[in-house]
mmCIF file of N, CA and C in Angstrom:
data_model
loop_
_atom_site.group_PDB
_atom_site.id
_atom_site.type_symbol
_atom_site.label_atom_id
_atom_site.label_comp_id
_atom_site.label_asym_id
_atom_site.label_seq_id
_atom_site.Cartn_x
_atom_site.Cartn_y
_atom_site.Cartn_z
ATOM 1 N N MET V 1 0.839 -1.186 0.003
ATOM 2 C CA MET V 1 -0.008 -0.003 0.001
ATOM 3 C C MET V 1 0.879 1.238 -0.001
ATOM 4 N N THR V 2 0.564 2.149 -0.871
ATOM 5 C CA THR V 2 1.315 3.385 -0.994
ATOM 6 C C THR V 2 0.712 4.440 -0.091
ATOM 7 N N LYS V 3 1.536 5.106 0.666
ATOM 8 C CA LYS V 3 1.071 6.149 1.558
ATOM 9 C C LYS V 3 0.935 7.460 0.790
ATOM 10 N N ALA V 4 -0.083 8.249 1.113
ATOM 11 C CA ALA V 4 -0.312 9.525 0.453
ATOM 12 C C ALA V 4 0.846 10.494 0.721
ATOM 13 N N ALA V 5 1.417 10.444 1.901
ATOM 14 C CA ALA V 5 2.521 11.343 2.245
ATOM 15 C C ALA V 5 3.747 11.045 1.359
ATOM 16 N N ASP V 6 3.981 9.775 1.057
ATOM 17 C CA ASP V 6 5.091 9.423 0.164
ATOM 18 C C ASP V 6 4.837 9.941 -1.233
ATOM 19 N N LEU V 7 3.597 9.866 -1.703
ATOM 20 C CA LEU V 7 3.255 10.316 -3.041
ATOM 21 C C LEU V 7 3.353 11.836 -3.150
ATOM 22 N N ARG V 8 2.983 12.535 -2.102
ATOM 23 C CA ARG V 8 3.018 14.001 -2.143
ATOM 24 C C ARG V 8 4.426 14.529 -2.266
ATOM 25 N N GLN V 9 5.427 13.774 -1.877
ATOM 26 C CA GLN V 9 6.816 14.215 -1.980
ATOM 27 C C GLN V 9 7.376 14.104 -3.407
ATOM 28 N N LYS V 10 6.676 13.372 -4.273
ATOM 29 C CA LYS V 10 7.153 13.175 -5.632
ATOM 30 C C LYS V 10 6.687 14.316 -6.534
ATOM 31 N N ASP V 11 7.431 14.517 -7.628
ATOM 32 C CA ASP V 11 6.997 15.535 -8.597
ATOM 33 C C ASP V 11 6.045 14.896 -9.598
ATOM 34 N N VAL V 12 5.564 15.728 -10.527
ATOM 35 C CA VAL V 12 4.517 15.297 -11.468
ATOM 36 C C VAL V 12 5.015 14.125 -12.331
ATOM 37 N N ALA V 13 6.224 14.203 -12.837
ATOM 38 C CA ALA V 13 6.755 13.125 -13.693
ATOM 39 C C ALA V 13 6.868 11.807 -12.926
ATOM 40 N N ALA V 14 7.304 11.874 -11.692
ATOM 41 C CA ALA V 14 7.435 10.667 -10.878
ATOM 42 C C ALA V 14 6.050 10.084 -10.566
ATOM 43 N N LEU V 15 5.085 10.939 -10.355
ATOM 44 C CA LEU V 15 3.733 10.475 -10.097
ATOM 45 C C LEU V 15 3.121 9.789 -11.335
ATOM 46 N N GLU V 16 3.380 10.352 -12.497
ATOM 47 C CA GLU V 16 2.886 9.741 -13.736
ATOM 48 C C GLU V 16 3.495 8.358 -13.910
ATOM 49 N N GLU V 17 4.789 8.219 -13.615
ATOM 50 C CA GLU V 17 5.454 6.925 -13.698
ATOM 51 C C GLU V 17 4.882 5.952 -12.677
ATOM 52 N N GLU V 18 4.585 6.442 -11.494
ATOM 53 C CA GLU V 18 3.998 5.613 -10.429
ATOM 54 C C GLU V 18 2.624 5.073 -10.862
ATOM 55 N N VAL V 19 1.814 5.931 -11.465
ATOM 56 C CA VAL V 19 0.487 5.510 -11.949
ATOM 57 C C VAL V 19 0.649 4.424 -13.016
ATOM 58 N N LYS V 20 1.595 4.634 -13.943
ATOM 59 C CA LYS V 20 1.809 3.617 -14.989
ATOM 60 C C LYS V 20 2.235 2.289 -14.399
ATOM 61 N N SER V 21 3.139 2.326 -13.450
ATOM 62 C CA SER V 21 3.609 1.062 -12.878
ATOM 63 C C SER V 21 2.510 0.356 -12.078
ATOM 64 N N LEU V 22 1.693 1.157 -11.383
ATOM 65 C CA LEU V 22 0.575 0.562 -10.629
ATOM 66 C C LEU V 22 -0.454 -0.054 -11.586
ATOM 67 N N GLN V 23 -0.687 0.618 -12.725
ATOM 68 C CA GLN V 23 -1.620 0.070 -13.690
ATOM 69 C C GLN V 23 -1.110 -1.229 -14.314
ATOM 70 N N ARG V 24 0.211 -1.268 -14.552
ATOM 71 C CA ARG V 24 0.801 -2.522 -15.075
ATOM 72 C C ARG V 24 0.646 -3.644 -14.044
ATOM 73 N N ALA V 25 0.905 -3.324 -12.777
ATOM 74 C CA ALA V 25 0.779 -4.326 -11.724
ATOM 75 C C ALA V 25 -0.665 -4.794 -11.599
ATOM 76 N N HIS V 26 -1.604 -3.865 -11.697
ATOM 77 C CA HIS V 26 -3.021 -4.225 -11.598
ATOM 78 C C HIS V 26 -3.434 -5.111 -12.775
ATOM 79 N N PHE V 27 -2.932 -4.805 -13.957
ATOM 80 C CA PHE V 27 -3.227 -5.644 -15.130
ATOM 81 C C PHE V 27 -2.701 -7.052 -14.906
ATOM 82 N N GLY V 28 -1.496 -7.164 -14.401
ATOM 83 C CA GLY V 28 -0.919 -8.486 -14.127
ATOM 84 C C GLY V 28 -1.762 -9.259 -13.126
ATOM 85 N N LEU V 29 -2.224 -8.578 -12.101
ATOM 86 C CA LEU V 29 -3.074 -9.245 -11.107
ATOM 87 C C LEU V 29 -4.410 -9.687 -11.724
ATOM 88 N N ARG V 30 -4.973 -8.864 -12.590
ATOM 89 C CA ARG V 30 -6.211 -9.238 -13.251
ATOM 90 C C ARG V 30 -6.021 -10.458 -14.132
ATOM 91 N N MET V 31 -4.890 -10.549 -14.812
ATOM 92 C CA MET V 31 -4.620 -11.716 -15.653
ATOM 93 C C MET V 31 -4.441 -12.964 -14.778
ATOM 94 N N GLN V 32 -3.782 -12.812 -13.644
ATOM 95 C CA GLN V 32 -3.626 -13.930 -12.717
ATOM 96 C C GLN V 32 -4.991 -14.394 -12.223
ATOM 97 N N LYS V 33 -5.880 -13.433 -11.943
ATOM 98 C CA LYS V 33 -7.208 -13.800 -11.489
ATOM 99 C C LYS V 33 -7.971 -14.531 -12.574
ATOM 100 N N ALA V 34 -7.831 -14.064 -13.808
ATOM 101 C CA ALA V 34 -8.559 -14.682 -14.930
ATOM 102 C C ALA V 34 -8.103 -16.110 -15.150
ATOM 103 N N THR V 35 -6.803 -16.377 -14.927
ATOM 104 C CA THR V 35 -6.289 -17.731 -15.116
ATOM 105 C C THR V 35 -6.314 -18.535 -13.814
ATOM 106 N N GLN V 36 -6.929 -17.963 -12.801
ATOM 107 C CA GLN V 36 -7.109 -18.585 -11.495
ATOM 108 C C GLN V 36 -5.796 -18.941 -10.833
ATOM 109 N N GLN V 37 -4.816 -18.051 -10.996
ATOM 110 C CA GLN V 37 -3.502 -18.233 -10.330
ATOM 111 C C GLN V 37 -3.350 -17.272 -9.140
ATOM 112 N N LEU V 38 -4.330 -16.379 -8.967
ATOM 113 C CA LEU V 38 -4.250 -15.400 -7.909
ATOM 114 C C LEU V 38 -4.863 -15.927 -6.619
ATOM 115 N N SER V 39 -4.043 -16.032 -5.577
ATOM 116 C CA SER V 39 -4.589 -16.555 -4.330
ATOM 117 C C SER V 39 -5.118 -15.443 -3.432
ATOM 118 N N ASN V 40 -4.501 -14.261 -3.497
ATOM 119 C CA ASN V 40 -4.935 -13.131 -2.659
ATOM 120 C C ASN V 40 -5.702 -12.146 -3.517
ATOM 121 N N THR V 41 -7.000 -12.307 -3.610
ATOM 122 C CA THR V 41 -7.800 -11.430 -4.469
ATOM 123 C C THR V 41 -7.936 -10.030 -3.875
ATOM 124 N N GLY V 42 -7.638 -9.854 -2.617
ATOM 125 C CA GLY V 42 -7.681 -8.544 -1.972
ATOM 126 C C GLY V 42 -6.625 -7.592 -2.517
ATOM 127 N N SER V 43 -5.602 -8.152 -3.129
ATOM 128 C CA SER V 43 -4.549 -7.301 -3.678
ATOM 129 C C SER V 43 -5.054 -6.486 -4.873
ATOM 130 N N LEU V 44 -6.095 -6.984 -5.550
ATOM 131 C CA LEU V 44 -6.718 -6.202 -6.633
ATOM 132 C C LEU V 44 -7.301 -4.907 -6.081
ATOM 133 N N ARG V 45 -7.991 -5.016 -4.989
ATOM 134 C CA ARG V 45 -8.614 -3.851 -4.359
ATOM 135 C C ARG V 45 -7.543 -2.844 -3.907
ATOM 136 N N VAL V 46 -6.456 -3.356 -3.319
ATOM 137 C CA VAL V 46 -5.402 -2.492 -2.826
ATOM 138 C C VAL V 46 -4.736 -1.735 -3.972
ATOM 139 N N THR V 47 -4.436 -2.438 -5.072
ATOM 140 C CA THR V 47 -3.780 -1.746 -6.190
ATOM 141 C C THR V 47 -4.739 -0.757 -6.859
ATOM 142 N N ARG V 48 -6.006 -1.088 -6.925
ATOM 143 C CA ARG V 48 -6.981 -0.159 -7.508
ATOM 144 C C ARG V 48 -7.044 1.119 -6.698
ATOM 145 N N ARG V 49 -7.026 0.991 -5.396
ATOM 146 C CA ARG V 49 -7.098 2.171 -4.519
ATOM 147 C C ARG V 49 -5.766 2.953 -4.552
ATOM 148 N N ASP V 50 -4.657 2.237 -4.696
ATOM 149 C CA ASP V 50 -3.365 2.926 -4.835
ATOM 150 C C ASP V 50 -3.320 3.766 -6.113
ATOM 151 N N ILE V 51 -3.873 3.221 -7.197
ATOM 152 C CA ILE V 51 -3.958 3.961 -8.455
ATOM 153 C C ILE V 51 -4.802 5.221 -8.258
ATOM 154 N N ALA V 52 -5.937 5.081 -7.615
ATOM 155 C CA ALA V 52 -6.815 6.217 -7.383
ATOM 156 C C ALA V 52 -6.115 7.270 -6.517
ATOM 157 N N ARG V 53 -5.412 6.826 -5.494
ATOM 158 C CA ARG V 53 -4.709 7.739 -4.617
ATOM 159 C C ARG V 53 -3.633 8.527 -5.396
ATOM 160 N N ALA V 54 -2.889 7.820 -6.215
ATOM 161 C CA ALA V 54 -1.821 8.462 -6.996
ATOM 162 C C ALA V 54 -2.411 9.426 -8.013
ATOM 163 N N LYS V 55 -3.489 9.042 -8.660
ATOM 164 C CA LYS V 55 -4.139 9.921 -9.654
ATOM 165 C C LYS V 55 -4.709 11.174 -9.005
ATOM 166 N N THR V 56 -5.252 11.036 -7.782
ATOM 167 C CA THR V 56 -5.816 12.182 -7.078
ATOM 168 C C THR V 56 -4.705 13.190 -6.760
ATOM 169 N N ILE V 57 -3.609 12.707 -6.218
ATOM 170 C CA ILE V 57 -2.486 13.597 -5.864
ATOM 171 C C ILE V 57 -1.885 14.201 -7.114
ATOM 172 N N LEU V 58 -1.811 13.433 -8.191
ATOM 173 C CA LEU V 58 -1.309 13.965 -9.461
ATOM 174 C C LEU V 58 -2.199 15.099 -9.961
ATOM 175 N N ALA V 59 -3.501 14.930 -9.879
ATOM 176 C CA ALA V 59 -4.431 15.982 -10.300
ATOM 177 C C ALA V 59 -4.277 17.224 -9.421
ATOM 178 N N GLN V 60 -4.076 17.036 -8.125
ATOM 179 C CA GLN V 60 -3.903 18.157 -7.217
ATOM 180 C C GLN V 60 -2.620 18.912 -7.572
ATOM 181 N N LYS V 61 -1.542 18.179 -7.864
ATOM 182 C CA LYS V 61 -0.267 18.844 -8.196
ATOM 183 C C LYS V 61 -0.385 19.592 -9.519
ATOM 184 N N ARG V 62 -1.084 19.011 -10.474
ATOM 185 C CA ARG V 62 -1.255 19.696 -11.775
ATOM 186 C C ARG V 62 -2.085 20.959 -11.600
ATOM 187 N N ALA V 63 -3.124 20.911 -10.780
ATOM 188 C CA ALA V 63 -3.963 22.065 -10.535
ATOM 189 C C ALA V 63 -3.139 23.141 -9.800
ATOM 190 N N GLU V 64 -2.294 22.721 -8.902
ATOM 191 C CA GLU V 64 -1.456 23.641 -8.151
ATOM 192 C C GLU V 64 -0.479 24.369 -9.077
ATOM 193 N N THR V 65 0.147 23.645 -9.978
ATOM 194 C CA THR V 65 1.087 24.268 -10.911
ATOM 195 C C THR V 65 0.360 25.142 -11.914
ATOM 196 N N ALA V 66 -0.850 24.762 -12.288
ATOM 197 C CA ALA V 66 -1.632 25.571 -13.211
ATOM 198 C C ALA V 66 -2.034 26.889 -12.579
ATOM 199 N N SER V 67 -2.382 26.856 -11.286
ATOM 200 C CA SER V 67 -2.782 28.079 -10.589
ATOM 201 C C SER V 67 -1.587 29.002 -10.359
ATOM 202 N N LYS V 68 -0.393 28.422 -10.182
ATOM 203 C CA LYS V 68 0.817 29.228 -10.016
ATOM 204 C C LYS V 68 1.225 29.878 -11.341
ATOM 205 N N ALA V 69 0.911 29.238 -12.430
ATOM 206 C CA ALA V 69 1.290 29.754 -13.740
ATOM 207 C C ALA V 69 0.460 30.970 -14.140
ATOM 208 N N LYS V 70 -0.690 31.129 -13.551
ATOM 209 C CA LYS V 70 -1.570 32.259 -13.922
ATOM 210 C C LYS V 70 -1.119 33.560 -13.337
#
């Protein structure tokens, strides 16, 4: 599980990379579930929420930089 405080310390590029890697991990877990190789199905929920958390902080940082640019 990714902590929000850890994500807030990253810049926009690092957050975008984090979202991509979490999405790749989530895809892998979904494929494992489809082939019935996934024993811990709760990990799908955790990665989905981590993606949402990272995307939320990314949107906040983008809005913050956009408001500073004005």
